[in-house]
Amino acid sequence: MKKYFDKKEIRPIKERKASQDRYLANMVKIGYKKSGMLKTILDSQKINPAKIKTRENLETLTVTSREQLVEMGMQEPPYAGLENPGTKIDRIFTSPGPVYEPHLSENDYLWARAFFAAGIGPADIALNAFSYHLVAAGLTFHNGLRKVGATVVPSGTSSSQIQVQLIKDLRVTAYVGTPSFLMAIIIKAKEMGFDFKKDFRLKKACFAAEPLPADLRRNFEAEYGIDTYQMYGATEVGDVAYECSQKNGWHICEETIVEIIDPTTGKSLPSGDLGEVVVTRLNEIFFLLRFGTGDLSRLIIESCPCGRTSYRLAGIAGRVGDAVKVRGLFLAPSQLKMIQAKFNNIPLQAVVNRKGHEDILKIIMEKITPEIGGAQWEQNFKNIFKEICTVKVDQVEYVDKGKIKPDEKLIVDLRKW
Ligand SMILES: [Zn+2]
């Protein structure tokens, strides 16, 4: 049986770097010709594209944050001017902002390395509980599962009761989704009178889009006999890193250049130092160089006993900026500002907390006019909030005028991971 997804995973470190550098130089060359925005960026920073030949040369270029990408997307819709207009795009996704992203390739196998490393293969029936609706997650994970030969149940964001039914009826063996949702499914199964460990065949889980707290992982593994794996990526750049059976750091994907930088200087930090994860995905469709994820991590350069030679990320230690993830979806201050603009600049604040294993999003806002707080008004507000932020509001609390101070944070995250 194959031990690795492909030979790239076990190539010598020098060979990987040389190959990625060659690809990068070519990507910049093509991007400079095809993408108006990349040309503008490089010209304005007085960078000669021919001078970017290695990952080290990338450091001359500023990092593009998610917030900046949103602004660029508004200036040059729909893809921020970063696309290759000569490429036929098969699918278009949205991510909060609104930001639109072209699917990188119909023949890609994003996440397949991660699923392979988690031991998922043709014998598996995998429940894909990521949304298939507009966002990249559902279809992208689906393709990765198909690439390793698994049968996919595209359950998406169906209710936990339906997910339990599917796991039971279809004898599902693997779960792909967020850890909090799997726990909600397990709790629902108990309510429905099942013994999750004995009655079901689900023995593997691949998680993304939110952290996996150590105690929750222990619970899944010890209590329910589920082997858990973490995967890391972003809509803008695809899969970035994945866990192997050693469960000690996440291997960086072969098609991805990852830098750990000091967010204040934009320069790479020594391995082992905590810094922002900056990603450049090697491709010829979407020329997003040095995407700043806003996530904090460290690089592990020591070799892994599994045999893969790629460097690893030591998990995610938190967020550089103020944007937070709610049920796996980003909520950024810029989005709340857009909502405020739609509602007469109403003072408001988003508070993210947890109830059990589920995120709860509460919006506190000032009752600046009498109609605010009425049932119809609130429904309209919630609808517009969902449209702009993708994520759903769970609770709304109204406070008197003047209660929210102008210098207070727009988003308060009360969760403890
Ligand atoms: Zn490994």
Tab-separated table of C-alpha atoms and ligand atoms in Angstrom:
chain	number	residue	atom	x	y	z
A	1	MET	CA	0.000	0.000	0.000
A	2	LYS	CA	1.146	3.526	-0.778
A	3	LYS	CA	2.637	5.318	2.228
A	4	TYR	CA	2.527	8.791	0.746
A	5	PHE	CA	0.172	10.683	-1.509
A	6	ASP	CA	3.014	11.186	-4.020
A	7	LYS	CA	6.798	11.316	-4.238
A	8	LYS	CA	6.830	15.093	-3.784
A	9	GLU	CA	6.125	14.558	-0.089
A	10	ILE	CA	9.403	12.718	0.488
A	11	ARG	CA	11.721	14.657	-1.868
A	12	PRO	CA	14.879	16.217	-0.409
A	13	ILE	CA	14.303	19.678	1.091
A	14	LYS	CA	16.663	21.306	-1.416
A	15	GLU	CA	14.847	19.724	-4.346
A	16	ARG	CA	11.499	21.007	-3.063
A	17	LYS	CA	12.847	24.526	-2.645
A	18	ALA	CA	14.442	24.596	-6.116
A	19	SER	CA	11.241	23.349	-7.720
A	20	GLN	CA	9.042	25.847	-5.832
A	21	ASP	CA	11.431	28.719	-6.628
A	22	ARG	CA	11.271	27.885	-10.346
A	23	TYR	CA	7.478	27.795	-10.226
A	24	LEU	CA	7.343	31.056	-8.264
A	25	ALA	CA	9.588	32.903	-10.746
A	26	ASN	CA	7.365	31.740	-13.598
A	27	MET	CA	4.170	32.645	-11.700
A	28	VAL	CA	5.420	36.196	-11.113
A	29	LYS	CA	6.476	36.495	-14.762
A	30	ILE	CA	3.077	35.397	-16.066
A	31	GLY	CA	1.182	37.325	-13.383
A	32	TYR	CA	2.961	40.569	-14.197
A	33	LYS	CA	1.866	40.217	-17.825
A	34	LYS	CA	-1.708	39.050	-17.212
A	35	SER	CA	-2.881	40.633	-13.958
A	36	GLY	CA	-3.392	44.389	-13.939
A	37	MET	CA	-3.405	44.497	-10.145
A	38	LEU	CA	-0.169	42.528	-9.729
A	39	LYS	CA	1.532	44.832	-12.241
A	40	THR	CA	0.264	47.879	-10.318
A	41	ILE	CA	1.467	46.425	-7.005
A	42	LEU	CA	4.943	45.516	-8.270
A	43	ASP	CA	5.386	48.804	-10.169
A	44	SER	CA	4.262	50.906	-7.198
A	45	GLN	CA	6.769	49.105	-4.983
A	46	LYS	CA	9.463	49.462	-7.674
A	47	ILE	CA	9.963	45.707	-7.867
A	48	ASN	CA	11.301	44.232	-11.071
A	49	PRO	CA	9.331	40.972	-11.580
A	50	ALA	CA	12.431	39.336	-13.055
A	51	LYS	CA	14.141	39.841	-9.691
A	52	ILE	CA	11.730	37.528	-7.861
A	53	LYS	CA	13.460	34.210	-8.359
A	54	THR	CA	13.257	32.651	-4.902
A	55	ARG	CA	11.013	32.619	-1.853
A	56	GLU	CA	13.542	34.897	-0.119
A	57	ASN	CA	13.072	37.474	-2.915
A	58	LEU	CA	9.352	37.567	-2.060
A	59	GLU	CA	10.231	39.488	1.104
A	60	THR	CA	10.747	42.637	-0.949
A	61	LEU	CA	6.995	42.641	-1.604
A	62	THR	CA	4.456	43.799	1.002
A	63	VAL	CA	2.003	41.301	2.504
A	64	THR	CA	-1.647	41.480	1.376
A	65	SER	CA	-4.064	41.023	4.256
A	66	ARG	CA	-7.628	39.712	4.017
A	67	GLU	CA	-8.889	43.253	4.708
A	68	GLN	CA	-6.768	44.670	1.883
A	69	LEU	CA	-7.991	41.960	-0.465
A	70	VAL	CA	-11.580	42.969	0.343
A	71	GLU	CA	-10.752	46.575	-0.541
A	72	MET	CA	-8.979	45.523	-3.744
A	73	GLY	CA	-12.016	43.429	-4.650
A	74	MET	CA	-14.255	46.447	-4.216
A	75	GLN	CA	-11.967	48.562	-6.393
A	76	GLU	CA	-11.641	45.958	-9.105
A	77	PRO	CA	-14.522	43.521	-8.937
A	78	PRO	CA	-14.910	40.647	-9.027
A	79	TYR	CA	-11.390	39.218	-8.437
A	80	ALA	CA	-9.427	42.277	-7.323
A	81	GLY	CA	-7.683	42.324	-10.714
A	82	LEU	CA	-5.513	39.387	-9.611
A	83	GLU	CA	-6.895	36.841	-12.062
A	84	ASN	CA	-5.503	35.578	-15.325
A	85	PRO	CA	-8.119	36.752	-17.834
A	86	GLY	CA	-6.948	34.131	-20.316
A	87	THR	CA	-8.116	31.245	-18.125
A	88	LYS	CA	-11.553	29.722	-18.351
A	89	ILE	CA	-12.825	29.651	-14.778
A	90	ASP	CA	-15.043	26.678	-13.961
A	91	ARG	CA	-16.385	27.831	-10.589
A	92	ILE	CA	-16.601	31.056	-8.614
A	93	PHE	CA	-16.784	31.175	-4.839
A	94	THR	CA	-17.484	33.920	-2.378
A	95	SER	CA	-15.876	34.573	0.940
A	96	PRO	CA	-16.884	37.229	3.447
A	97	GLY	CA	-16.268	40.713	2.270
A	98	PRO	CA	-17.784	40.218	-0.257
A	99	VAL	CA	-14.776	38.722	-1.998
A	100	TYR	CA	-15.008	36.504	-5.040
A	101	GLU	CA	-12.446	33.885	-5.857
A	102	PRO	CA	-11.977	31.885	-9.016
A	103	HIS	CA	-11.618	28.160	-8.391
A	104	LEU	CA	-7.930	27.400	-8.889
A	105	SER	CA	-8.350	24.485	-11.273
A	106	GLU	CA	-10.856	21.838	-12.215
A	107	ASN	CA	-8.110	19.251	-11.973
A	108	ASP	CA	-6.803	20.260	-8.589
A	109	TYR	CA	-6.722	17.950	-5.626
A	110	LEU	CA	-6.839	20.404	-2.774
A	111	TRP	CA	-6.946	18.612	0.601
A	112	ALA	CA	-6.239	15.192	-0.933
A	113	ARG	CA	-2.816	15.085	0.784
A	114	ALA	CA	-4.542	15.789	4.088
A	115	PHE	CA	-7.149	13.050	3.602
A	116	PHE	CA	-4.488	10.582	2.487
A	117	ALA	CA	-2.380	11.350	5.574
A	118	ALA	CA	-5.484	10.788	7.726
A	119	GLY	CA	-5.823	7.302	6.233
A	120	ILE	CA	-8.961	8.043	4.216
A	121	GLY	CA	-9.253	6.006	1.032
A	122	PRO	CA	-11.532	3.972	-1.261
A	123	ALA	CA	-12.946	1.935	1.645
A	124	ASP	CA	-14.369	5.060	3.251
A	125	ILE	CA	-17.781	6.683	3.120
A	126	ALA	CA	-17.152	10.270	4.149
A	127	LEU	CA	-19.703	12.740	5.444
A	128	ASN	CA	-18.764	16.205	4.182
A	129	ALA	CA	-20.437	18.608	6.591
A	130	PHE	CA	-18.962	21.755	5.091
A	131	SER	CA	-21.286	24.146	3.293
A	132	TYR	CA	-21.672	23.611	-0.449
A	133	HIS	CA	-23.491	26.919	-0.769
A	134	LEU	CA	-21.427	29.663	-2.488
A	135	VAL	CA	-18.372	29.201	-0.269
A	136	ALA	CA	-15.425	27.114	-1.444
A	137	ALA	CA	-15.333	24.630	1.429
A	138	GLY	CA	-17.940	22.021	0.440
A	139	LEU	CA	-16.912	21.368	-3.166
A	140	THR	CA	-13.214	21.756	-2.472
A	141	PHE	CA	-13.184	19.144	0.308
A	142	HIS	CA	-15.461	16.996	-1.844
A	143	ASN	CA	-12.899	16.966	-4.674
A	144	GLY	CA	-10.103	16.083	-2.272
A	145	LEU	CA	-12.112	13.167	-0.862
A	146	ARG	CA	-12.855	11.912	-4.377
A	147	LYS	CA	-9.167	12.141	-5.281
A	148	VAL	CA	-8.276	9.653	-2.521
A	149	GLY	CA	-11.141	7.427	-3.668
A	150	ALA	CA	-13.625	7.947	-0.846
A	151	THR	CA	-17.382	7.945	-1.415
A	152	VAL	CA	-18.786	11.316	-0.352
A	153	VAL	CA	-22.071	12.089	1.362
A	154	PRO	CA	-22.532	15.817	0.658
A	155	SER	CA	-24.510	16.551	3.802
A	156	GLY	CA	-23.328	20.163	4.013
A	157	THR	CA	-25.012	22.227	6.690
A	158	SER	CA	-27.989	19.899	7.209
A	159	SER	CA	-29.252	19.712	10.789
A	160	SER	CA	-27.457	17.509	13.308
A	161	GLN	CA	-30.470	15.188	13.336
A	162	ILE	CA	-30.184	14.585	9.579
A	163	GLN	CA	-26.427	14.068	9.914
A	164	VAL	CA	-27.031	11.383	12.577
A	165	GLN	CA	-29.531	9.694	10.267
A	166	LEU	CA	-27.018	9.718	7.380
A	167	ILE	CA	-24.199	8.368	9.559
A	168	LYS	CA	-26.449	5.526	10.644
A	169	ASP	CA	-28.233	4.682	7.375
A	170	LEU	CA	-25.209	4.990	5.081
A	171	ARG	CA	-22.704	3.436	7.489
A	172	VAL	CA	-20.479	6.492	7.266
A	173	THR	CA	-16.846	5.865	8.303
A	174	ALA	CA	-15.339	9.363	8.199
A	175	TYR	CA	-16.384	12.921	9.031
A	176	VAL	CA	-15.142	16.133	7.436
A	177	GLY	CA	-16.212	19.402	9.057
A	178	THR	CA	-15.670	21.491	12.156
A	179	PRO	CA	-14.990	19.838	15.530
A	180	SER	CA	-17.801	21.745	17.253
A	181	PHE	CA	-20.342	20.443	14.746
A	182	LEU	CA	-19.174	16.844	15.175
A	183	MET	CA	-19.664	17.222	18.916
A	184	ALA	CA	-23.133	18.655	18.319
A	185	ILE	CA	-23.893	15.605	16.128
A	186	ILE	CA	-22.641	13.226	18.845
A	187	ILE	CA	-24.822	14.957	21.448
A	188	LYS	CA	-27.814	14.776	19.098
A	189	ALA	CA	-27.163	11.043	18.537
A	190	LYS	CA	-27.260	10.500	22.306
A	191	GLU	CA	-30.552	12.389	22.521
A	192	MET	CA	-31.903	10.135	19.796
A	193	GLY	CA	-30.992	7.126	21.910
A	194	PHE	CA	-27.819	5.950	20.123
A	195	ASP	CA	-24.457	4.900	21.498
A	196	PHE	CA	-22.163	6.700	19.045
A	197	LYS	CA	-19.175	4.384	19.568
A	198	LYS	CA	-21.079	1.098	19.427
A	199	ASP	CA	-23.886	1.849	16.986
A	200	PHE	CA	-21.941	3.735	14.303
A	201	ARG	CA	-18.915	3.045	12.121
A	202	LEU	CA	-17.558	6.607	12.120
A	203	LYS	CA	-13.934	6.195	13.214
A	204	LYS	CA	-12.063	9.053	11.490
A	205	ALA	CA	-12.542	12.802	11.459
A	206	CYS	CA	-10.764	15.563	9.536
A	207	PHE	CA	-11.283	19.035	10.937
A	208	ALA	CA	-10.763	22.484	9.467
A	209	ALA	CA	-11.997	26.069	9.842
A	210	GLU	CA	-11.740	26.198	13.616
A	211	PRO	CA	-9.278	25.173	16.322
A	212	LEU	CA	-9.390	21.728	17.893
A	213	PRO	CA	-8.983	22.184	21.652
A	214	ALA	CA	-6.849	19.454	23.268
A	215	ASP	CA	-9.585	18.363	25.684
A	216	LEU	CA	-12.134	18.042	22.875
A	217	ARG	CA	-9.663	15.964	20.856
A	218	ARG	CA	-9.073	13.656	23.823
A	219	ASN	CA	-12.804	13.347	24.222
A	220	PHE	CA	-13.315	12.337	20.553
A	221	GLU	CA	-10.477	9.836	20.656
A	222	ALA	CA	-10.897	8.263	24.109
A	223	GLU	CA	-14.629	8.494	24.586
A	224	TYR	CA	-15.849	7.859	21.032
A	225	GLY	CA	-12.918	6.042	19.382
A	226	ILE	CA	-12.625	8.634	16.608
A	227	ASP	CA	-9.137	9.207	15.155
A	228	THR	CA	-8.905	12.977	14.591
A	229	TYR	CA	-6.825	15.013	12.139
A	230	GLN	CA	-6.436	18.743	11.687
A	231	MET	CA	-6.229	20.493	8.323
A	232	TYR	CA	-5.383	24.116	7.703
A	233	GLY	CA	-6.103	26.388	4.774
A	234	ALA	CA	-7.929	29.460	3.548
A	235	THR	CA	-10.406	30.142	0.754
A	236	GLU	CA	-7.990	32.605	-0.829
A	237	VAL	CA	-5.086	30.161	-1.095
A	238	GLY	CA	-6.561	26.656	-0.761
A	239	ASP	CA	-5.041	23.958	1.430
A	240	VAL	CA	-1.964	25.030	3.347
A	241	ALA	CA	-1.026	22.309	5.845
A	242	TYR	CA	-2.208	18.980	7.241
A	243	GLU	CA	-1.535	16.615	10.092
A	244	CYS	CA	0.098	13.215	9.665
A	245	SER	CA	-0.267	10.176	11.942
A	246	GLN	CA	2.376	11.639	14.284
A	247	LYS	CA	-0.030	14.457	15.187
A	248	ASN	CA	2.868	16.710	15.998
A	249	GLY	CA	2.673	19.692	13.667
A	250	TRP	CA	1.046	20.178	10.279
A	251	HIS	CA	2.972	19.400	7.073
A	252	ILE	CA	3.014	22.274	4.615
A	253	CYS	CA	1.450	21.370	1.268
A	254	GLU	CA	3.747	20.881	-1.718
A	255	GLU	CA	2.058	23.538	-3.875
A	256	THR	CA	2.347	26.222	-1.225
A	257	ILE	CA	5.043	28.573	-0.027
A	258	VAL	CA	4.582	29.446	3.636
A	259	GLU	CA	6.492	32.193	5.407
A	260	ILE	CA	6.288	32.974	9.126
A	261	ILE	CA	6.801	36.692	9.392
A	262	ASP	CA	6.895	39.535	11.853
A	263	PRO	CA	3.667	41.380	10.967
A	264	THR	CA	5.268	44.728	11.762
A	265	THR	CA	8.256	44.318	9.407
A	266	GLY	CA	6.955	41.784	6.870
A	267	LYS	CA	10.241	39.891	7.165
A	268	SER	CA	10.660	36.174	7.834
A	269	LEU	CA	11.318	35.096	11.400
A	270	PRO	CA	13.768	32.389	12.499
A	271	SER	CA	12.219	28.910	12.659
A	272	GLY	CA	10.513	28.359	16.001
A	273	ASP	CA	9.454	31.998	16.453
A	274	LEU	CA	5.782	32.831	16.568
A	275	GLY	CA	4.674	35.019	13.672
A	276	GLU	CA	2.008	35.558	11.047
A	277	VAL	CA	1.407	32.790	8.520
A	278	VAL	CA	1.874	34.242	5.029
A	279	VAL	CA	0.976	32.047	2.065
A	280	THR	CA	1.723	32.101	-1.634
A	281	ARG	CA	-0.103	29.417	-3.564
A	282	LEU	CA	1.750	28.378	-6.696
A	283	ASN	CA	-0.704	28.567	-9.590
A	284	GLU	CA	-1.315	30.397	-12.833
A	285	ILE	CA	-4.930	31.529	-12.358
A	286	PHE	CA	-5.036	33.799	-9.299
A	287	PHE	CA	-1.889	35.842	-8.666
A	288	LEU	CA	-2.163	36.498	-4.970
A	289	LEU	CA	1.381	36.763	-3.659
A	290	ARG	CA	2.145	36.825	0.073
A	291	PHE	CA	-1.360	36.494	1.450
A	292	GLY	CA	-1.330	37.394	5.148
A	293	THR	CA	-3.683	34.950	6.877
A	294	GLY	CA	-3.664	36.873	10.156
A	295	ASP	CA	-3.047	33.544	11.917
A	296	LEU	CA	-0.135	33.088	14.270
A	297	SER	CA	2.077	30.017	14.112
A	298	ARG	CA	5.632	28.686	14.345
A	299	LEU	CA	7.660	26.697	11.840
A	300	ILE	CA	9.056	23.257	12.738
A	301	ILE	CA	12.016	22.397	10.502
A	302	GLU	CA	13.102	19.154	12.202
A	303	SER	CA	12.325	16.027	10.167
A	304	CYS	CA	9.127	14.140	10.943
A	305	PRO	CA	9.195	10.411	11.807
A	306	CYS	CA	6.444	9.850	9.201
A	307	GLY	CA	9.021	10.355	6.457
A	308	ARG	CA	7.522	13.441	4.828
A	309	THR	CA	10.270	15.984	4.385
A	310	SER	CA	8.187	19.166	4.357
A	311	TYR	CA	8.450	21.696	7.165
A	312	ARG	CA	5.552	21.782	9.597
A	313	LEU	CA	3.421	24.440	11.259
A	314	ALA	CA	3.071	24.143	15.023
A	315	GLY	CA	-0.705	24.656	15.044
A	316	ILE	CA	-2.343	28.077	15.197
A	317	ALA	CA	-1.724	30.183	18.268
A	318	GLY	CA	-4.267	32.899	17.632
A	319	ARG	CA	-5.048	35.867	15.402
A	320	VAL	CA	-2.873	38.787	14.502
A	321	GLY	CA	-5.727	41.144	13.796
A	322	ASP	CA	-9.160	41.526	15.200
A	323	ALA	CA	-11.070	39.415	12.696
A	324	VAL	CA	-12.471	36.319	14.379
A	325	LYS	CA	-13.971	33.079	13.159
A	326	VAL	CA	-17.523	32.253	14.130
A	327	ARG	CA	-18.583	28.683	13.363
A	328	GLY	CA	-15.675	28.516	10.949
A	329	LEU	CA	-16.549	31.752	9.131
A	330	PHE	CA	-14.570	34.954	9.389
A	331	LEU	CA	-16.192	37.981	10.908
A	332	ALA	CA	-14.136	41.110	10.267
A	333	PRO	CA	-14.555	44.632	11.641
A	334	SER	CA	-14.785	45.911	8.051
A	335	GLN	CA	-17.980	43.903	7.535
A	336	LEU	CA	-19.563	45.340	10.659
A	337	LYS	CA	-18.694	48.798	9.381
A	338	MET	CA	-20.533	47.975	6.156
A	339	ILE	CA	-23.586	46.992	8.189
A	340	GLN	CA	-23.397	50.146	10.273
A	341	ALA	CA	-23.294	52.162	7.058
A	342	LYS	CA	-26.539	50.504	5.956
A	343	PHE	CA	-28.268	51.321	9.257
A	344	ASN	CA	-27.600	55.004	9.749
A	345	ASN	CA	-24.225	54.318	11.415
A	346	ILE	CA	-25.855	52.635	14.375
A	347	PRO	CA	-23.413	51.994	17.228
A	348	LEU	CA	-23.079	48.230	17.637
A	349	GLN	CA	-20.796	45.520	18.893
A	350	ALA	CA	-20.475	41.817	18.038
A	351	VAL	CA	-19.838	39.483	20.953
A	352	VAL	CA	-18.698	35.932	20.218
A	353	ASN	CA	-19.046	33.341	22.944
A	354	ARG	CA	-19.493	29.593	23.280
A	355	LYS	CA	-22.353	27.560	24.594
A	356	GLY	CA	-21.117	24.026	25.078
A	357	HIS	CA	-19.207	23.410	21.865
A	358	GLU	CA	-21.095	25.859	19.696
A	359	ASP	CA	-20.276	29.458	18.860
A	360	ILE	CA	-22.896	32.034	19.726
A	361	LEU	CA	-22.894	35.394	17.975
A	362	LYS	CA	-24.626	38.218	19.796
A	363	ILE	CA	-25.067	41.726	18.431
A	364	ILE	CA	-25.446	44.500	20.951
A	365	MET	CA	-26.792	47.723	19.466
A	366	GLU	CA	-28.104	51.073	20.542
A	367	LYS	CA	-31.776	51.877	20.184
A	368	ILE	CA	-31.130	55.193	18.468
A	369	THR	CA	-34.611	55.415	16.912
A	370	PRO	CA	-37.963	54.031	18.170
A	371	GLU	CA	-38.472	51.519	15.357
A	372	ILE	CA	-35.245	49.692	16.203
A	373	GLY	CA	-35.961	46.424	17.963
A	374	GLY	CA	-39.339	45.731	16.388
A	375	ALA	CA	-39.821	42.180	15.119
A	376	GLN	CA	-39.816	43.191	11.459
A	377	TRP	CA	-36.874	45.534	11.922
A	378	GLU	CA	-34.861	42.811	13.652
A	379	GLN	CA	-35.615	40.248	10.941
A	380	ASN	CA	-34.502	42.713	8.264
A	381	PHE	CA	-31.328	43.451	10.228
A	382	LYS	CA	-30.562	39.740	10.618
A	383	ASN	CA	-31.136	39.142	6.894
A	384	ILE	CA	-28.803	41.946	5.877
A	385	PHE	CA	-26.231	40.809	8.439
A	386	LYS	CA	-26.278	37.293	6.961
A	387	GLU	CA	-25.963	38.679	3.435
A	388	ILE	CA	-22.887	40.730	4.289
A	389	CYS	CA	-21.193	38.536	6.870
A	390	THR	CA	-22.408	35.038	5.787
A	391	VAL	CA	-22.542	34.109	9.461
A	392	LYS	CA	-25.916	34.121	11.228
A	393	VAL	CA	-26.773	36.300	14.257
A	394	ASP	CA	-28.019	34.224	17.214
A	395	GLN	CA	-29.041	36.948	19.629
A	396	VAL	CA	-29.683	40.687	19.496
A	397	GLU	CA	-29.523	42.867	22.573
A	398	TYR	CA	-30.699	46.491	22.566
A	399	VAL	CA	-29.129	49.082	24.828
A	400	ASP	CA	-29.803	52.765	25.427
A	401	LYS	CA	-28.287	55.464	23.254
A	402	GLY	CA	-24.715	56.309	24.287
A	403	LYS	CA	-24.028	52.930	25.963
A	404	ILE	CA	-21.504	51.755	23.348
A	405	LYS	CA	-18.458	53.997	23.550
A	406	PRO	CA	-16.899	55.016	20.220
A	407	ASP	CA	-13.512	53.562	21.224
A	408	GLU	CA	-14.897	50.117	22.099
A	409	LYS	CA	-13.901	47.153	19.950
A	410	LEU	CA	-16.347	46.212	17.190
A	411	ILE	CA	-15.810	42.523	17.868
A	412	VAL	CA	-15.316	41.026	21.303
A	413	ASP	CA	-14.287	37.378	21.434
A	414	LEU	CA	-15.078	35.831	24.816
A	415	ARG	CA	-14.246	32.263	23.797
A	416	LYS	CA	-11.468	30.356	25.545
A	417	TRP	CA	-9.905	27.706	23.303
B	1	ZN	ZN	4.735	13.717	9.571
